[in-house]
JSON list of C-alpha atoms and ligand atoms in Angstrom, two decimals:
[
{"chain": "A", "resi": 1, "resn": "MET", "atom": "CA", "xyz": [25.99, -48.73, -48.85]},
{"chain": "A", "resi": 2, "resn": "LYS", "atom": "CA", "xyz": [26.69, -52.09, -46.72]},
{"chain": "A", "resi": 3, "resn": "THR", "atom": "CA", "xyz": [23.78, -51.13, -44.36]},
{"chain": "A", "resi": 4, "resn": "GLN", "atom": "CA", "xyz": [21.49, -50.38, -47.43]},
{"chain": "A", "resi": 5, "resn": "ARG", "atom": "CA", "xyz": [22.33, -53.77, -48.71]},
{"chain": "A", "resi": 6, "resn": "ALA", "atom": "CA", "xyz": [21.76, -55.47, -45.47]},
{"chain": "A", "resi": 7, "resn": "ILE", "atom": "CA", "xyz": [18.30, -53.75, -45.09]},
{"chain": "A", "resi": 8, "resn": "LEU", "atom": "CA", "xyz": [17.41, -54.77, -48.68]},
{"chain": "A", "resi": 9, "resn": "GLY", "atom": "CA", "xyz": [18.42, -58.35, -47.86]},
{"chain": "A", "resi": 10, "resn": "LEU", "atom": "CA", "xyz": [16.24, -58.21, -44.86]},
{"chain": "A", "resi": 11, "resn": "THR", "atom": "CA", "xyz": [13.19, -56.91, -46.62]},
{"chain": "A", "resi": 12, "resn": "VAL", "atom": "CA", "xyz": [13.42, -59.46, -49.29]},
{"chain": "A", "resi": 13, "resn": "LEU", "atom": "CA", "xyz": [13.65, -62.08, -46.46]},
{"chain": "A", "resi": 14, "resn": "LEU", "atom": "CA", "xyz": [10.81, -60.74, -44.55]},
{"chain": "A", "resi": 15, "resn": "ALA", "atom": "CA", "xyz": [8.56, -60.64, -47.75]},
{"chain": "A", "resi": 16, "resn": "GLY", "atom": "CA", "xyz": [9.27, -64.09, -48.70]},
{"chain": "A", "resi": 17, "resn": "TRP", "atom": "CA", "xyz": [8.51, -65.35, -45.34]},
{"chain": "A", "resi": 18, "resn": "LEU", "atom": "CA", "xyz": [5.17, -63.34, -45.38]},
{"chain": "A", "resi": 19, "resn": "SER", "atom": "CA", "xyz": [3.96, -64.58, -48.61]},
{"chain": "A", "resi": 20, "resn": "LEU", "atom": "CA", "xyz": [4.90, -68.05, -47.58]},
{"chain": "A", "resi": 21, "resn": "SER", "atom": "CA", "xyz": [2.97, -67.84, -44.40]},
{"chain": "A", "resi": 22, "resn": "ALA", "atom": "CA", "xyz": [-0.03, -66.22, -46.21]},
{"chain": "A", "resi": 23, "resn": "LEU", "atom": "CA", "xyz": [-0.22, -69.16, -48.74]},
{"chain": "A", "resi": 24, "resn": "THR", "atom": "CA", "xyz": [0.13, -72.03, -46.06]},
{"chain": "A", "resi": 25, "resn": "GLY", "atom": "CA", "xyz": [-2.57, -70.33, -43.95]},
{"chain": "A", "resi": 26, "resn": "PRO", "atom": "CA", "xyz": [-2.78, -71.00, -40.09]},
{"chain": "A", "resi": 27, "resn": "SER", "atom": "CA", "xyz": [-0.10, -73.22, -39.05]},
{"chain": "A", "resi": 28, "resn": "THR", "atom": "CA", "xyz": [-0.81, -76.73, -37.86]},
{"chain": "A", "resi": 29, "resn": "PRO", "atom": "CA", "xyz": [-0.03, -77.07, -34.28]},
{"chain": "A", "resi": 30, "resn": "THR", "atom": "CA", "xyz": [2.46, -80.10, -33.58]},
{"chain": "A", "resi": 31, "resn": "VAL", "atom": "CA", "xyz": [1.27, -81.00, -30.32]},
{"chain": "A", "resi": 32, "resn": "LEU", "atom": "CA", "xyz": [-2.31, -81.74, -29.42]},
{"chain": "A", "resi": 33, "resn": "ASP", "atom": "CA", "xyz": [-3.30, -81.11, -26.20]},
{"chain": "A", "resi": 34, "resn": "GLY", "atom": "CA", "xyz": [-6.96, -81.93, -26.35]},
{"chain": "A", "resi": 35, "resn": "THR", "atom": "CA", "xyz": [-8.26, -78.44, -26.14]},
{"chain": "A", "resi": 36, "resn": "GLN", "atom": "CA", "xyz": [-7.93, -77.87, -29.94]},
{"chain": "A", "resi": 37, "resn": "THR", "atom": "CA", "xyz": [-11.25, -78.30, -32.15]},
{"chain": "A", "resi": 38, "resn": "ALA", "atom": "CA", "xyz": [-11.31, -80.71, -34.99]},
{"chain": "A", "resi": 39, "resn": "ALA", "atom": "CA", "xyz": [-10.51, -77.84, -37.38]},
{"chain": "A", "resi": 40, "resn": "ASP", "atom": "CA", "xyz": [-6.61, -77.99, -36.07]},
{"chain": "A", "resi": 41, "resn": "SER", "atom": "CA", "xyz": [-5.91, -81.29, -37.60]},
{"chain": "A", "resi": 42, "resn": "LEU", "atom": "CA", "xyz": [-7.74, -80.53, -41.01]},
{"chain": "A", "resi": 43, "resn": "LYS", "atom": "CA", "xyz": [-5.81, -80.38, -44.29]},
{"chain": "A", "resi": 44, "resn": "HIS", "atom": "CA", "xyz": [-5.61, -76.89, -45.84]},
{"chain": "A", "resi": 45, "resn": "ASP", "atom": "CA", "xyz": [-5.40, -75.98, -49.52]},
{"chain": "A", "resi": 46, "resn": "PRO", "atom": "CA", "xyz": [-2.01, -74.62, -50.33]},
{"chain": "A", "resi": 47, "resn": "ASN", "atom": "CA", "xyz": [-3.46, -72.23, -52.98]},
{"chain": "A", "resi": 48, "resn": "THR", "atom": "CA", "xyz": [-6.54, -70.70, -50.84]},
{"chain": "A", "resi": 49, "resn": "GLY", "atom": "CA", "xyz": [-5.67, -71.78, -47.37]},
{"chain": "A", "resi": 50, "resn": "LEU", "atom": "CA", "xyz": [-9.32, -73.28, -47.27]},
{"chain": "A", "resi": 51, "resn": "VAL", "atom": "CA", "xyz": [-9.88, -76.49, -45.48]},
{"chain": "A", "resi": 52, "resn": "VAL", "atom": "CA", "xyz": [-9.93, -79.25, -48.01]},
{"chain": "A", "resi": 53, "resn": "ASP", "atom": "CA", "xyz": [-12.92, -81.53, -48.32]},
{"chain": "A", "resi": 54, "resn": "GLU", "atom": "CA", "xyz": [-15.31, -82.70, -50.99]},
{"chain": "A", "resi": 55, "resn": "ARG", "atom": "CA", "xyz": [-16.96, -79.17, -51.02]},
{"chain": "A", "resi": 56, "resn": "LEU", "atom": "CA", "xyz": [-13.72, -77.20, -51.59]},
{"chain": "A", "resi": 57, "resn": "THR", "atom": "CA", "xyz": [-13.84, -77.15, -55.47]},
{"chain": "A", "resi": 58, "resn": "LEU", "atom": "CA", "xyz": [-17.54, -75.72, -55.45]},
{"chain": "A", "resi": 59, "resn": "VAL", "atom": "CA", "xyz": [-16.60, -73.26, -52.59]},
{"chain": "A", "resi": 60, "resn": "THR", "atom": "CA", "xyz": [-13.45, -72.02, -54.47]},
{"chain": "A", "resi": 61, "resn": "ALA", "atom": "CA", "xyz": [-15.45, -71.48, -57.83]},
{"chain": "A", "resi": 62, "resn": "GLN", "atom": "CA", "xyz": [-18.12, -69.49, -56.22]},
{"chain": "A", "resi": 63, "resn": "CYS", "atom": "CA", "xyz": [-16.42, -67.82, -53.55]},
{"chain": "A", "resi": 64, "resn": "THR", "atom": "CA", "xyz": [-12.88, -66.92, -54.70]},
{"chain": "A", "resi": 65, "resn": "ALA", "atom": "CA", "xyz": [-13.91, -65.64, -58.17]},
{"chain": "A", "resi": 66, "resn": "CYS", "atom": "CA", "xyz": [-14.11, -62.14, -57.11]},
{"chain": "A", "resi": 67, "resn": "HIS", "atom": "CA", "xyz": [-11.66, -61.68, -54.02]},
{"chain": "A", "resi": 68, "resn": "SER", "atom": "CA", "xyz": [-9.24, -63.51, -52.12]},
{"chain": "A", "resi": 69, "resn": "SER", "atom": "CA", "xyz": [-10.13, -66.55, -49.81]},
{"chain": "A", "resi": 70, "resn": "LYS", "atom": "CA", "xyz": [-8.62, -64.54, -46.86]},
{"chain": "A", "resi": 71, "resn": "LEU", "atom": "CA", "xyz": [-12.18, -62.67, -46.84]},
{"chain": "A", "resi": 72, "resn": "ILE", "atom": "CA", "xyz": [-13.44, -65.97, -45.69]},
{"chain": "A", "resi": 73, "resn": "LEU", "atom": "CA", "xyz": [-10.55, -67.17, -43.55]},
{"chain": "A", "resi": 74, "resn": "GLN", "atom": "CA", "xyz": [-10.52, -63.92, -41.47]},
{"chain": "A", "resi": 75, "resn": "ASN", "atom": "CA", "xyz": [-14.29, -64.30, -40.67]},
{"chain": "A", "resi": 76, "resn": "ARG", "atom": "CA", "xyz": [-16.17, -66.39, -38.40]},
{"chain": "A", "resi": 77, "resn": "PHE", "atom": "CA", "xyz": [-20.07, -66.35, -38.56]},
{"chain": "A", "resi": 78, "resn": "THR", "atom": "CA", "xyz": [-23.13, -68.58, -37.88]},
{"chain": "A", "resi": 79, "resn": "ARG", "atom": "CA", "xyz": [-25.17, -70.00, -40.49]},
{"chain": "A", "resi": 80, "resn": "ASP", "atom": "CA", "xyz": [-27.35, -66.99, -40.79]},
{"chain": "A", "resi": 81, "resn": "GLY", "atom": "CA", "xyz": [-24.30, -64.63, -40.54]},
{"chain": "A", "resi": 82, "resn": "TRP", "atom": "CA", "xyz": [-22.90, -66.32, -43.56]},
{"chain": "A", "resi": 83, "resn": "LYS", "atom": "CA", "xyz": [-26.28, -66.23, -45.33]},
{"chain": "A", "resi": 84, "resn": "GLU", "atom": "CA", "xyz": [-26.50, -62.42, -44.62]},
{"chain": "A", "resi": 85, "resn": "LYS", "atom": "CA", "xyz": [-23.09, -61.99, -46.10]},
{"chain": "A", "resi": 86, "resn": "ILE", "atom": "CA", "xyz": [-24.14, -63.73, -49.28]},
{"chain": "A", "resi": 87, "resn": "ARG", "atom": "CA", "xyz": [-27.27, -61.69, -49.36]},
{"chain": "A", "resi": 88, "resn": "TRP", "atom": "CA", "xyz": [-25.24, -58.55, -48.99]},
{"chain": "A", "resi": 89, "resn": "MET", "atom": "CA", "xyz": [-22.92, -59.52, -51.82]},
{"chain": "A", "resi": 90, "resn": "GLN", "atom": "CA", "xyz": [-25.81, -60.33, -53.99]},
{"chain": "A", "resi": 91, "resn": "ARG", "atom": "CA", "xyz": [-27.45, -56.82, -53.21]},
{"chain": "A", "resi": 92, "resn": "THR", "atom": "CA", "xyz": [-24.56, -54.77, -53.38]},
{"chain": "A", "resi": 93, "resn": "GLN", "atom": "CA", "xyz": [-21.53, -56.65, -55.19]},
{"chain": "A", "resi": 94, "resn": "LYS", "atom": "CA", "xyz": [-23.19, -58.45, -58.11]},
{"chain": "A", "resi": 95, "resn": "LEU", "atom": "CA", "xyz": [-22.91, -61.86, -56.51]},
{"chain": "A", "resi": 96, "resn": "TRP", "atom": "CA", "xyz": [-25.15, -64.33, -58.58]},
{"chain": "A", "resi": 97, "resn": "ASP", "atom": "CA", "xyz": [-27.86, -66.62, -57.20]},
{"chain": "A", "resi": 98, "resn": "LEU", "atom": "CA", "xyz": [-25.96, -69.69, -55.67]},
{"chain": "A", "resi": 99, "resn": "GLY", "atom": "CA", "xyz": [-29.12, -71.95, -56.33]},
{"chain": "A", "resi": 100, "resn": "GLU", "atom": "CA", "xyz": [-28.75, -75.49, -55.26]},
{"chain": "A", "resi": 101, "resn": "SER", "atom": "CA", "xyz": [-25.03, -74.72, -54.25]},
{"chain": "A", "resi": 102, "resn": "GLU", "atom": "CA", "xyz": [-26.04, -72.27, -51.49]},
{"chain": "A", "resi": 103, "resn": "PRO", "atom": "CA", "xyz": [-26.97, -74.72, -48.77]},
{"chain": "A", "resi": 104, "resn": "VAL", "atom": "CA", "xyz": [-23.94, -76.85, -49.55]},
{"chain": "A", "resi": 105, "resn": "ILE", "atom": "CA", "xyz": [-21.49, -73.76, -49.32]},
{"chain": "A", "resi": 106, "resn": "LEU", "atom": "CA", "xyz": [-23.26, -72.65, -46.15]},
{"chain": "A", "resi": 107, "resn": "ASP", "atom": "CA", "xyz": [-22.82, -76.16, -44.72]},
{"chain": "A", "resi": 108, "resn": "TYR", "atom": "CA", "xyz": [-19.13, -75.95, -45.45]},
{"chain": "A", "resi": 109, "resn": "LEU", "atom": "CA", "xyz": [-18.59, -72.11, -44.18]},
{"chain": "A", "resi": 110, "resn": "VAL", "atom": "CA", "xyz": [-20.32, -73.07, -40.74]},
{"chain": "A", "resi": 111, "resn": "ASN", "atom": "CA", "xyz": [-18.47, -76.38, -40.46]},
{"chain": "A", "resi": 112, "resn": "TYR", "atom": "CA", "xyz": [-15.10, -74.77, -40.64]},
{"chain": "A", "resi": 113, "resn": "TYR", "atom": "CA", "xyz": [-15.62, -70.95, -40.37]},
{"chain": "A", "resi": 114, "resn": "GLY", "atom": "CA", "xyz": [-18.45, -70.94, -37.87]},
{"chain": "A", "resi": 115, "resn": "PRO", "atom": "CA", "xyz": [-18.11, -69.25, -34.64]},
{"chain": "A", "resi": 116, "resn": "GLU", "atom": "CA", "xyz": [-15.05, -70.31, -32.70]},
{"chain": "A", "resi": 117, "resn": "GLN", "atom": "CA", "xyz": [-15.95, -73.13, -30.27]},
{"chain": "A", "resi": 118, "resn": "LYS", "atom": "CA", "xyz": [-14.11, -72.95, -26.89]},
{"chain": "A", "resi": 119, "resn": "PRO", "atom": "CA", "xyz": [-14.67, -76.38, -25.14]},
{"chain": "A", "resi": 120, "resn": "PHE", "atom": "CA", "xyz": [-11.74, -75.53, -22.61]},
{"chain": "A", "resi": 121, "resn": "ASP", "atom": "CA", "xyz": [-12.32, -72.65, -20.44]},
{"chain": "A", "resi": 122, "resn": "GLY", "atom": "CA", "xyz": [-9.04, -72.67, -18.57]},
{"chain": "A", "resi": 123, "resn": "ARG", "atom": "CA", "xyz": [-10.56, -74.79, -15.62]},
{"chain": "A", "resi": 124, "resn": "ARG", "atom": "CA", "xyz": [-10.50, -78.48, -15.24]},
{"chain": "A", "resi": 125, "resn": "LYS", "atom": "CA", "xyz": [-13.71, -80.44, -15.34]},
{"chain": "A", "resi": 126, "resn": "PRO", "atom": "CA", "xyz": [-15.01, -81.35, -11.85]},
{"chain": "A", "resi": 127, "resn": "LEU", "atom": "CA", "xyz": [-13.68, -84.80, -10.72]},
{"chain": "A", "resi": 128, "resn": "PRO", "atom": "CA", "xyz": [-16.25, -87.50, -11.35]},
{"chain": "A", "resi": 129, "resn": "ALA", "atom": "CA", "xyz": [-17.59, -89.53, -8.28]},
{"chain": "A", "resi": 130, "resn": "VAL", "atom": "CA", "xyz": [-14.87, -88.84, -5.94]},
{"chain": "A", "resi": 131, "resn": "GLN", "atom": "CA", "xyz": [-14.50, -91.42, -3.10]},
{"chain": "A", "resi": 132, "resn": "TRP", "atom": "CA", "xyz": [-13.34, -89.64, 0.08]},
{"chain": "A", "resi": 133, "resn": "TYR", "atom": "CA", "xyz": [-11.60, -91.72, 2.65]},
{"chain": "A", "resi": 134, "resn": "LYS", "atom": "CA", "xyz": [-11.68, -91.02, 6.57]},
{"chain": "A", "resi": 135, "resn": "LEU", "atom": "CA", "xyz": [-8.55, -89.58, 7.82]},
{"chain": "B", "resi": 201, "resn": "HEC", "atom": "C1", "xyz": [-19.25, -61.41, -57.70]},
{"chain": "B", "resi": 201, "resn": "HEC", "atom": "C2", "xyz": [-18.34, -61.16, -56.70]},
{"chain": "B", "resi": 201, "resn": "HEC", "atom": "C3", "xyz": [-18.14, -61.97, -55.47]},
{"chain": "B", "resi": 201, "resn": "HEC", "atom": "C4", "xyz": [-18.07, -63.36, -55.35]},
{"chain": "B", "resi": 201, "resn": "HEC", "atom": "C5", "xyz": [-18.60, -64.30, -56.32]},
{"chain": "B", "resi": 201, "resn": "HEC", "atom": "C6", "xyz": [-18.19, -63.35, -53.92]},
{"chain": "B", "resi": 201, "resn": "HEC", "atom": "N1", "xyz": [-17.82, -62.27, -53.33]},
{"chain": "B", "resi": 201, "resn": "HEC", "atom": "FE1", "xyz": [-17.59, -61.96, -51.39]},
{"chain": "B", "resi": 201, "resn": "HEC", "atom": "N2", "xyz": [-17.24, -60.07, -51.61]},
{"chain": "B", "resi": 201, "resn": "HEC", "atom": "C7", "xyz": [-17.36, -59.45, -52.91]},
{"chain": "B", "resi": 201, "resn": "HEC", "atom": "C8", "xyz": [-16.99, -57.89, -52.77]},
{"chain": "B", "resi": 201, "resn": "HEC", "atom": "C9", "xyz": [-16.87, -56.96, -53.85]},
{"chain": "B", "resi": 201, "resn": "HEC", "atom": "C10", "xyz": [-16.62, -57.64, -51.34]},
{"chain": "B", "resi": 201, "resn": "HEC", "atom": "C11", "xyz": [-16.11, -56.53, -50.56]},
{"chain": "B", "resi": 201, "resn": "HEC", "atom": "C12", "xyz": [-14.71, -56.77, -50.76]},
{"chain": "B", "resi": 201, "resn": "HEC", "atom": "C13", "xyz": [-14.13, -55.52, -49.94]},
{"chain": "B", "resi": 201, "resn": "HEC", "atom": "O1", "xyz": [-14.57, -54.83, -49.20]},
{"chain": "B", "resi": 201, "resn": "HEC", "atom": "O2", "xyz": [-12.80, -55.30, -50.34]},
{"chain": "B", "resi": 201, "resn": "HEC", "atom": "C14", "xyz": [-16.78, -59.19, -50.78]},
{"chain": "B", "resi": 201, "resn": "HEC", "atom": "C15", "xyz": [-16.67, -59.27, -49.27]},
{"chain": "B", "resi": 201, "resn": "HEC", "atom": "C16", "xyz": [-16.83, -60.61, -48.88]},
{"chain": "B", "resi": 201, "resn": "HEC", "atom": "C17", "xyz": [-16.79, -60.73, -47.37]},
{"chain": "B", "resi": 201, "resn": "HEC", "atom": "C18", "xyz": [-16.34, -59.68, -46.24]},
{"chain": "B", "resi": 201, "resn": "HEC", "atom": "C19", "xyz": [-17.54, -59.10, -45.70]},
{"chain": "B", "resi": 201, "resn": "HEC", "atom": "C20", "xyz": [-17.29, -58.20, -44.72]},
{"chain": "B", "resi": 201, "resn": "HEC", "atom": "O3", "xyz": [-18.13, -57.78, -44.18]},
{"chain": "B", "resi": 201, "resn": "HEC", "atom": "O4", "xyz": [-16.33, -57.58, -44.52]},
{"chain": "B", "resi": 201, "resn": "HEC", "atom": "C21", "xyz": [-16.79, -61.99, -47.18]},
{"chain": "B", "resi": 201, "resn": "HEC", "atom": "C22", "xyz": [-16.65, -62.81, -45.84]},
{"chain": "B", "resi": 201, "resn": "HEC", "atom": "C23", "xyz": [-17.13, -62.62, -48.33]},
{"chain": "B", "resi": 201, "resn": "HEC", "atom": "N3", "xyz": [-17.12, -61.69, -49.19]},
{"chain": "B", "resi": 201, "resn": "HEC", "atom": "C24", "xyz": [-17.36, -63.94, -48.51]},
{"chain": "B", "resi": 201, "resn": "HEC", "atom": "C25", "xyz": [-17.73, -64.68, -49.72]},
{"chain": "B", "resi": 201, "resn": "HEC", "atom": "C26", "xyz": [-18.33, -65.94, -49.90]},
{"chain": "B", "resi": 201, "resn": "HEC", "atom": "C27", "xyz": [-18.25, -66.96, -48.89]},
{"chain": "B", "resi": 201, "resn": "HEC", "atom": "C28", "xyz": [-18.49, -66.16, -51.22]},
{"chain": "B", "resi": 201, "resn": "HEC", "atom": "C29", "xyz": [-19.02, -67.25, -51.81]},
{"chain": "B", "resi": 201, "resn": "HEC", "atom": "C30", "xyz": [-20.31, -67.68, -51.70]},
{"chain": "B", "resi": 201, "resn": "HEC", "atom": "C31", "xyz": [-18.20, -64.97, -51.84]},
{"chain": "B", "resi": 201, "resn": "HEC", "atom": "N4", "xyz": [-17.74, -63.97, -50.99]},
{"chain": "B", "resi": 201, "resn": "HEC", "atom": "C32", "xyz": [-18.32, -64.90, -53.30]},
{"chain": "B", "resi": 201, "resn": "HEC", "atom": "C33", "xyz": [-17.73, -59.91, -54.00]},
{"chain": "B", "resi": 201, "resn": "HEC", "atom": "C34", "xyz": [-17.81, -61.19, -54.21]}
]
Protein backbone atom coordinates (compact mmCIF):
# COMPACT_ATOMS: atom_id res chain seq x y z
CA MET A 1 0.00 0.00 0.00
CA LYS A 2 2.73 2.39 1.01
CA THR A 3 4.85 1.49 -1.99
CA GLN A 4 1.89 2.01 -4.31
CA ARG A 5 1.34 5.46 -2.90
CA ALA A 6 5.01 6.30 -3.23
CA ILE A 7 5.01 5.16 -6.86
CA LEU A 8 1.90 7.20 -7.55
CA GLY A 9 3.53 10.23 -5.96
CA LEU A 10 6.65 9.80 -8.08
CA THR A 11 4.61 9.40 -11.25
CA VAL A 12 2.69 12.58 -10.57
CA LEU A 13 5.95 14.39 -9.87
CA LEU A 14 7.53 13.10 -13.07
CA ALA A 15 4.48 13.98 -15.16
CA GLY A 16 4.53 17.49 -13.72
CA TRP A 17 8.19 17.91 -14.47
CA LEU A 18 7.76 16.57 -18.00
CA SER A 19 4.89 18.89 -18.87
CA LEU A 20 6.77 21.81 -17.37
CA SER A 21 9.91 21.13 -19.39
CA ALA A 22 7.80 20.58 -22.51
CA LEU A 23 6.24 24.00 -21.98
CA THR A 24 9.41 25.90 -21.35
CA GLY A 25 11.19 24.31 -24.31
CA PRO A 26 14.94 24.00 -24.53
CA SER A 27 16.48 25.44 -21.40
CA THR A 28 18.64 28.48 -21.70
CA PRO A 29 22.18 27.83 -20.56
CA THR A 30 23.29 30.12 -17.78
CA VAL A 31 26.94 30.17 -18.80
CA LEU A 32 27.84 31.42 -22.24
CA ASP A 33 31.25 30.27 -23.30
CA GLY A 34 31.25 31.76 -26.77
CA THR A 35 30.53 28.47 -28.54
CA GLN A 36 26.75 28.89 -28.62
CA THR A 37 24.85 30.34 -31.51
CA ALA A 38 22.76 33.45 -31.11
CA ALA A 39 19.70 31.19 -30.74
CA ASP A 40 20.71 30.33 -27.18
CA SER A 41 20.17 33.82 -25.85
CA LEU A 42 16.79 34.25 -27.52
CA LYS A 43 13.47 34.54 -25.75
CA HIS A 44 11.10 31.61 -26.10
CA ASP A 45 7.34 31.86 -26.04
CA PRO A 46 6.09 29.97 -22.97
CA ASN A 47 3.05 28.58 -24.82
CA THR A 48 4.71 27.22 -27.92
CA GLY A 49 8.41 27.17 -27.12
CA LEU A 50 9.00 29.05 -30.37
CA VAL A 51 11.46 31.93 -30.50
CA VAL A 52 9.81 35.28 -29.85
CA ASP A 53 10.15 37.95 -32.51
CA GLU A 54 7.82 40.20 -34.51
CA ARG A 55 6.88 37.27 -36.78
CA LEU A 56 5.83 34.93 -33.98
CA THR A 57 2.10 35.76 -34.12
CA LEU A 58 2.01 35.07 -37.84
CA VAL A 59 3.94 31.82 -37.51
CA THR A 60 1.81 30.65 -34.58
CA ALA A 61 -1.40 31.41 -36.47
CA GLN A 62 -0.31 29.65 -39.66
CA CYS A 63 1.74 26.81 -38.26
CA THR A 64 0.18 25.65 -35.02
CA ALA A 65 -3.47 25.50 -36.14
CA CYS A 66 -3.26 21.80 -36.97
CA HIS A 67 -0.47 20.47 -34.83
CA SER A 68 1.81 21.26 -31.94
CA SER A 69 4.73 23.62 -32.37
CA LYS A 70 6.89 20.66 -31.38
CA LEU A 71 6.87 19.52 -34.99
CA ILE A 72 8.72 22.73 -35.78
CA LEU A 73 10.94 22.65 -32.71
CA GLN A 74 12.19 19.14 -33.36
CA ASN A 75 13.17 19.84 -36.95
CA ARG A 76 15.95 21.75 -38.65
CA PHE A 77 15.84 22.38 -42.36
CA THR A 78 17.33 24.70 -44.93
CA ARG A 79 15.01 27.19 -46.60
CA ASP A 80 14.43 24.69 -49.41
CA GLY A 81 13.81 21.99 -46.86
CA TRP A 82 11.15 24.04 -45.05
CA LYS A 83 9.59 24.99 -48.37
CA GLU A 84 9.45 21.32 -49.30
CA LYS A 85 7.67 20.53 -45.98
CA ILE A 86 5.15 23.28 -46.64
CA ARG A 87 4.55 21.95 -50.17
CA TRP A 88 4.15 18.46 -48.76
CA MET A 89 1.56 19.67 -46.23
CA GLN A 90 -0.21 21.56 -49.00
CA ARG A 91 -0.27 18.46 -51.21
CA THR A 92 -1.27 15.95 -48.59
CA GLN A 93 -2.48 17.69 -45.40
CA LYS A 94 -4.78 20.41 -46.72
CA LEU A 95 -2.45 23.23 -45.73
CA TRP A 96 -3.69 26.39 -47.41
CA ASP A 97 -1.77 28.74 -49.70
CA LEU A 98 0.29 30.93 -47.39
CA GLY A 99 0.42 33.76 -49.93
CA GLU A 100 2.53 36.73 -48.92
CA SER A 101 3.12 35.20 -45.52
CA GLU A 102 5.14 32.34 -46.96
CA PRO A 103 8.47 34.16 -47.44
CA VAL A 104 8.11 35.77 -44.00
CA ILE A 105 7.43 32.40 -42.38
CA LEU A 106 10.33 30.83 -44.28
CA ASP A 107 12.64 33.61 -43.09
CA TYR A 108 11.58 32.96 -39.52
CA LEU A 109 11.98 29.19 -39.82
CA VAL A 110 15.43 29.34 -41.41
CA ASN A 111 16.48 32.01 -38.98
CA TYR A 112 15.80 29.94 -35.87
CA TYR A 113 15.24 26.40 -37.12
CA GLY A 114 17.75 26.20 -39.91
CA PRO A 115 20.55 23.65 -39.99
CA GLU A 116 22.57 23.73 -36.81
CA GLN A 117 25.62 25.90 -37.12
CA LYS A 118 28.70 24.61 -35.46
CA PRO A 119 31.23 27.42 -35.30
CA PHE A 120 33.32 25.49 -32.79
CA ASP A 121 34.66 22.11 -33.86
CA GLY A 122 36.58 21.33 -30.71
CA ARG A 123 39.91 22.76 -31.79
CA ARG A 124 41.12 26.20 -30.97
CA LYS A 125 41.82 28.64 -33.78
CA PRO A 126 45.43 28.91 -34.93
CA LEU A 127 47.26 31.62 -33.00
CA PRO A 128 47.46 34.80 -35.07
CA ALA A 129 50.90 36.18 -35.94
CA VAL A 130 53.07 34.36 -33.48
CA GLN A 131 56.38 36.06 -32.78
CA TRP A 132 58.93 33.42 -31.94
CA TYR A 133 61.96 34.30 -29.89
CA LYS A 134 65.43 32.76 -30.10
CA LEU A 135 66.32 30.33 -27.37
C1 LIG B 1 -3.80 22.34 -42.38
C2 LIG B 1 -3.11 21.76 -41.26
C3 LIG B 1 -1.65 22.11 -41.08
C4 LIG B 1 -1.10 23.36 -40.97
C5 LIG B 1 -1.79 24.71 -40.95
C6 LIG B 1 0.33 23.15 -40.82
N1 LIG B 1 0.62 21.82 -40.82
FE1 LIG B 1 2.42 20.98 -40.51
N2 LIG B 1 1.61 19.16 -40.64
C7 LIG B 1 0.28 18.88 -40.77
C8 LIG B 1 0.05 17.46 -40.66
C9 LIG B 1 -1.30 16.75 -40.72
C10 LIG B 1 1.31 16.89 -40.41
C11 LIG B 1 1.64 15.42 -40.17
C12 LIG B 1 1.56 15.23 -38.68
C13 LIG B 1 1.96 13.87 -38.27
O1 LIG B 1 2.72 13.23 -38.97
O2 LIG B 1 1.51 13.49 -37.18
C14 LIG B 1 2.27 17.97 -40.40
C15 LIG B 1 3.61 17.81 -40.20
C16 LIG B 1 4.52 18.82 -40.06
C17 LIG B 1 5.92 18.65 -39.87
C18 LIG B 1 6.66 17.33 -39.72
C19 LIG B 1 6.99 16.85 -41.09
C20 LIG B 1 7.78 15.59 -41.07
O3 LIG B 1 8.47 15.34 -42.05
O4 LIG B 1 7.73 14.85 -40.07
C21 LIG B 1 6.48 19.88 -39.81
C22 LIG B 1 7.94 20.21 -39.63
C23 LIG B 1 5.42 20.84 -39.99
N3 LIG B 1 4.24 20.17 -40.13
C24 LIG B 1 5.60 22.20 -39.99
C25 LIG B 1 4.58 23.11 -40.24
C26 LIG B 1 4.80 24.53 -40.46
C27 LIG B 1 6.16 25.21 -40.42
C28 LIG B 1 3.61 25.08 -40.67
C29 LIG B 1 3.31 26.53 -40.99
C30 LIG B 1 3.72 26.97 -42.29
C31 LIG B 1 2.61 24.01 -40.60
N4 LIG B 1 3.26 22.84 -40.36
C32 LIG B 1 1.24 24.19 -40.74
C33 LIG B 1 -0.72 19.79 -40.99
C34 LIG B 1 -0.57 21.16 -40.96
